[in-house]
């Protein structure tokens, strides 16, 4: 992806996020059990009576544990009812970027690195992000790139306002920190370096 392809969606998303009452929360990035969806649902259930939607991509991923996807669907409906929005079909890249632009909060609870593309695009679009403190992706984004990322373990102590609020200066900081990832010149240099080594 190029930044220019994301900028239009990012501007539209900023306006939508400012005017829309409903807060869109995405949990995980696939149907893989390593996303630890059920733990996140337990943290988020305190917001079930609030104006939220819980979106959960379940259209792909190594499900590993038999019946895991079904248990996520069952528990999501049980806790959040019609506010639970499982994503059961794949979207094309353009549709998915438009969808990502509208997400207010991303919660990635996995214990290993995954979903980096989703993270980078979401940070560029001003989404608040929660990761486990011990996952290597967090160290990369925070320590090396300077992003402001939040710890999943703090969620259960927060009000909905604290959970979703992200000041505009932090949004801009995160966007600047990941912008180079969408620069064609930088991408070309990285591929050339990879093939040379």
GROMACS .gro file of C-alpha atoms in nm:
model
  197
    1UNK     CA    1   0.000   0.000   0.000
    2UNK     CA    2   0.101   0.360  -0.055
    3UNK     CA    3   0.020   0.640   0.188
    4UNK     CA    4  -0.157   0.829  -0.089
    5UNK     CA    5  -0.402   0.540  -0.120
    6UNK     CA    6  -0.478   0.558   0.253
    7UNK     CA    7  -0.500   0.936   0.294
    8UNK     CA    8  -0.849   0.973   0.147
    9UNK     CA    9  -0.985   0.694   0.364
   10UNK     CA   10  -0.803   0.843   0.664
   11UNK     CA   11  -0.963   1.188   0.618
   12UNK     CA   12  -1.310   1.036   0.577
   13UNK     CA   13  -1.254   0.817   0.882
   14UNK     CA   14  -1.151   1.110   1.100
   15UNK     CA   15  -1.474   1.290   1.018
   16UNK     CA   16  -1.682   0.976   1.069
   17UNK     CA   17  -1.518   0.902   1.404
   18UNK     CA   18  -1.586   1.257   1.523
   19UNK     CA   19  -1.955   1.254   1.428
   20UNK     CA   20  -2.055   0.891   1.492
   21UNK     CA   21  -2.177   0.805   1.842
   22UNK     CA   22  -2.124   0.429   1.814
   23UNK     CA   23  -1.770   0.318   1.895
   24UNK     CA   24  -1.633   0.043   1.671
   25UNK     CA   25  -1.399  -0.200   1.849
   26UNK     CA   26  -1.211  -0.469   1.658
   27UNK     CA   27  -1.088  -0.774   1.846
   28UNK     CA   28  -0.810  -0.979   1.687
   29UNK     CA   29  -0.730  -1.025   1.321
   30UNK     CA   30  -0.829  -1.385   1.243
   31UNK     CA   31  -0.997  -1.700   1.371
   32UNK     CA   32  -0.670  -1.827   1.515
   33UNK     CA   33  -0.701  -1.915   1.887
   34UNK     CA   34  -0.381  -1.721   1.957
   35UNK     CA   35  -0.592  -1.404   1.932
   36UNK     CA   36  -0.731  -1.490   2.277
   37UNK     CA   37  -1.073  -1.348   2.182
   38UNK     CA   38  -1.258  -1.487   2.482
   39UNK     CA   39  -1.029  -1.313   2.731
   40UNK     CA   40  -1.085  -0.980   2.553
   41UNK     CA   41  -1.462  -1.037   2.552
   42UNK     CA   42  -1.454  -1.075   2.930
   43UNK     CA   43  -1.279  -0.738   2.959
   44UNK     CA   44  -1.517  -0.569   2.716
   45UNK     CA   45  -1.842  -0.708   2.855
   46UNK     CA   46  -1.856  -0.418   3.103
   47UNK     CA   47  -1.928  -0.192   2.801
   48UNK     CA   48  -2.209  -0.413   2.666
   49UNK     CA   49  -2.480  -0.161   2.755
   50UNK     CA   50  -2.287   0.125   2.591
   51UNK     CA   51  -2.314   0.242   2.229
   52UNK     CA   52  -2.052   0.005   2.084
   53UNK     CA   53  -2.005  -0.260   1.819
   54UNK     CA   54  -1.759  -0.546   1.858
   55UNK     CA   55  -1.616  -0.650   1.519
   56UNK     CA   56  -1.424  -0.977   1.500
   57UNK     CA   57  -1.255  -1.102   1.180
   58UNK     CA   58  -1.316  -1.477   1.166
   59UNK     CA   59  -1.305  -1.541   0.791
   60UNK     CA   60  -0.958  -1.694   0.788
   61UNK     CA   61  -0.682  -1.827   1.007
   62UNK     CA   62  -0.559  -2.158   1.139
   63UNK     CA   63  -0.837  -2.243   1.377
   64UNK     CA   64  -0.620  -2.510   1.537
   65UNK     CA   65  -0.857  -2.584   1.824
   66UNK     CA   66  -1.164  -2.769   1.702
   67UNK     CA   67  -1.475  -2.559   1.750
   68UNK     CA   68  -1.280  -2.246   1.845
   69UNK     CA   69  -1.445  -2.021   1.588
   70UNK     CA   70  -1.788  -2.142   1.699
   71UNK     CA   71  -1.705  -2.076   2.064
   72UNK     CA   72  -1.602  -1.719   1.974
   73UNK     CA   73  -1.929  -1.669   1.784
   74UNK     CA   74  -2.137  -1.818   2.064
   75UNK     CA   75  -1.970  -1.615   2.342
   76UNK     CA   76  -1.974  -1.293   2.140
   77UNK     CA   77  -2.348  -1.320   2.080
   78UNK     CA   78  -2.408  -1.421   2.442
   79UNK     CA   79  -2.225  -1.116   2.581
   80UNK     CA   80  -2.298  -0.848   2.321
   81UNK     CA   81  -2.609  -0.960   2.130
   82UNK     CA   82  -2.670  -0.753   1.815
   83UNK     CA   83  -2.364  -0.539   1.900
   84UNK     CA   84  -2.144  -0.837   1.813
   85UNK     CA   85  -2.045  -0.819   1.444
   86UNK     CA   86  -1.847  -1.125   1.334
   87UNK     CA   87  -1.672  -1.084   0.999
   88UNK     CA   88  -1.723  -1.418   0.827
   89UNK     CA   89  -1.632  -1.335   0.466
   90UNK     CA   90  -1.312  -1.188   0.325
   91UNK     CA   91  -1.321  -0.830   0.199
   92UNK     CA   92  -1.105  -0.715  -0.090
   93UNK     CA   93  -0.815  -0.483  -0.002
   94UNK     CA   94  -1.001  -0.160  -0.082
   95UNK     CA   95  -1.309  -0.261   0.119
   96UNK     CA   96  -1.095  -0.375   0.410
   97UNK     CA   97  -0.899  -0.048   0.418
   98UNK     CA   98  -1.227   0.146   0.420
   99UNK     CA   99  -1.351  -0.072   0.703
  100UNK     CA  100  -1.026  -0.027   0.900
  101UNK     CA  101  -1.053   0.349   0.861
  102UNK     CA  102  -1.378   0.343   1.058
  103UNK     CA  103  -1.250   0.139   1.353
  104UNK     CA  104  -1.205   0.340   1.676
  105UNK     CA  105  -1.012   0.081   1.881
  106UNK     CA  106  -0.810  -0.229   1.790
  107UNK     CA  107  -0.739  -0.494   2.051
  108UNK     CA  108  -0.470  -0.748   1.958
  109UNK     CA  109  -0.431  -0.987   2.247
  110UNK     CA  110  -0.200  -1.244   2.089
  111UNK     CA  111   0.120  -1.356   2.254
  112UNK     CA  112   0.317  -1.376   1.928
  113UNK     CA  113   0.375  -1.135   1.643
  114UNK     CA  114   0.094  -1.128   1.385
  115UNK     CA  115  -0.133  -0.880   1.211
  116UNK     CA  116   0.139  -0.618   1.155
  117UNK     CA  117  -0.017  -0.493   0.831
  118UNK     CA  118  -0.348  -0.433   1.009
  119UNK     CA  119  -0.165  -0.253   1.287
  120UNK     CA  120   0.033  -0.024   1.058
  121UNK     CA  121  -0.270   0.075   0.849
  122UNK     CA  122  -0.480   0.131   1.161
  123UNK     CA  123  -0.217   0.346   1.330
  124UNK     CA  124  -0.185   0.551   1.011
  125UNK     CA  125  -0.562   0.604   1.020
  126UNK     CA  126  -0.570   0.722   1.381
  127UNK     CA  127  -0.701   0.412   1.554
  128UNK     CA  128  -0.627   0.354   1.922
  129UNK     CA  129  -0.439   0.026   1.965
  130UNK     CA  130  -0.398  -0.221   2.249
  131UNK     CA  131  -0.136  -0.498   2.247
  132UNK     CA  132   0.001  -0.733   2.510
  133UNK     CA  133   0.304  -0.569   2.667
  134UNK     CA  134   0.528  -0.873   2.610
  135UNK     CA  135   0.463  -0.925   2.236
  136UNK     CA  136   0.758  -0.836   2.013
  137UNK     CA  137   0.542  -0.622   1.785
  138UNK     CA  138   0.480  -0.381   2.071
  139UNK     CA  139   0.852  -0.335   2.129
  140UNK     CA  140   0.901  -0.261   1.759
  141UNK     CA  141   0.615  -0.011   1.741
  142UNK     CA  142   0.685   0.162   2.072
  143UNK     CA  143   1.060   0.140   2.131
  144UNK     CA  144   1.187   0.155   1.775
  145UNK     CA  145   0.919   0.352   1.591
  146UNK     CA  146   0.788   0.574   1.872
  147UNK     CA  147   0.417   0.486   1.852
  148UNK     CA  148   0.182   0.525   2.146
  149UNK     CA  149   0.038   0.177   2.205
  150UNK     CA  150  -0.164   0.068   2.508
  151UNK     CA  151  -0.147  -0.248   2.719
  152UNK     CA  152  -0.434  -0.497   2.694
  153UNK     CA  153  -0.404  -0.570   3.067
  154UNK     CA  154  -0.524  -0.217   3.146
  155UNK     CA  155  -0.858  -0.257   2.966
  156UNK     CA  156  -1.048  -0.415   3.253
  157UNK     CA  157  -0.972  -0.111   3.474
  158UNK     CA  158  -1.096   0.153   3.227
  159UNK     CA  159  -1.422   0.332   3.167
  160UNK     CA  160  -1.540   0.328   2.806
  161UNK     CA  161  -1.426   0.688   2.766
  162UNK     CA  162  -1.075   0.604   2.887
  163UNK     CA  163  -1.069   0.295   2.667
  164UNK     CA  164  -1.157   0.475   2.342
  165UNK     CA  165  -1.015   0.824   2.393
  166UNK     CA  166  -0.704   0.910   2.192
  167UNK     CA  167  -0.597   1.276   2.172
  168UNK     CA  168  -0.538   1.415   1.823
  169UNK     CA  169  -0.169   1.482   1.892
  170UNK     CA  170  -0.120   1.110   1.968
  171UNK     CA  171  -0.308   1.014   1.650
  172UNK     CA  172  -0.077   1.239   1.448
  173UNK     CA  173   0.233   1.104   1.625
  174UNK     CA  174   0.135   0.747   1.539
  175UNK     CA  175   0.058   0.840   1.178
  176UNK     CA  176   0.399   1.004   1.136
  177UNK     CA  177   0.573   0.707   1.301
  178UNK     CA  178   0.436   0.452   1.052
  179UNK     CA  179   0.411   0.672   0.740
  180UNK     CA  180   0.745   0.551   0.600
  181UNK     CA  181   0.605   0.197   0.580
  182UNK     CA  182   0.376   0.313   0.298
  183UNK     CA  183   0.644   0.502   0.105
  184UNK     CA  184   0.731   0.328  -0.225
  185UNK     CA  185   1.097   0.434  -0.211
  186UNK     CA  186   1.138   0.287   0.139
  187UNK     CA  187   0.954  -0.031   0.035
  188UNK     CA  188   1.182  -0.072  -0.267
  189UNK     CA  189   1.492  -0.029  -0.051
  190UNK     CA  190   1.371  -0.293   0.194
  191UNK     CA  191   1.301  -0.546  -0.084
  192UNK     CA  192   1.637  -0.479  -0.245
  193UNK     CA  193   1.811  -0.524   0.091
  194UNK     CA  194   1.623  -0.851   0.147
  195UNK     CA  195   1.730  -0.992  -0.190
  196UNK     CA  196   2.091  -0.880  -0.148
  197UNK     CA  197   2.128  -1.048   0.191
   0.00000   0.00000   0.00000
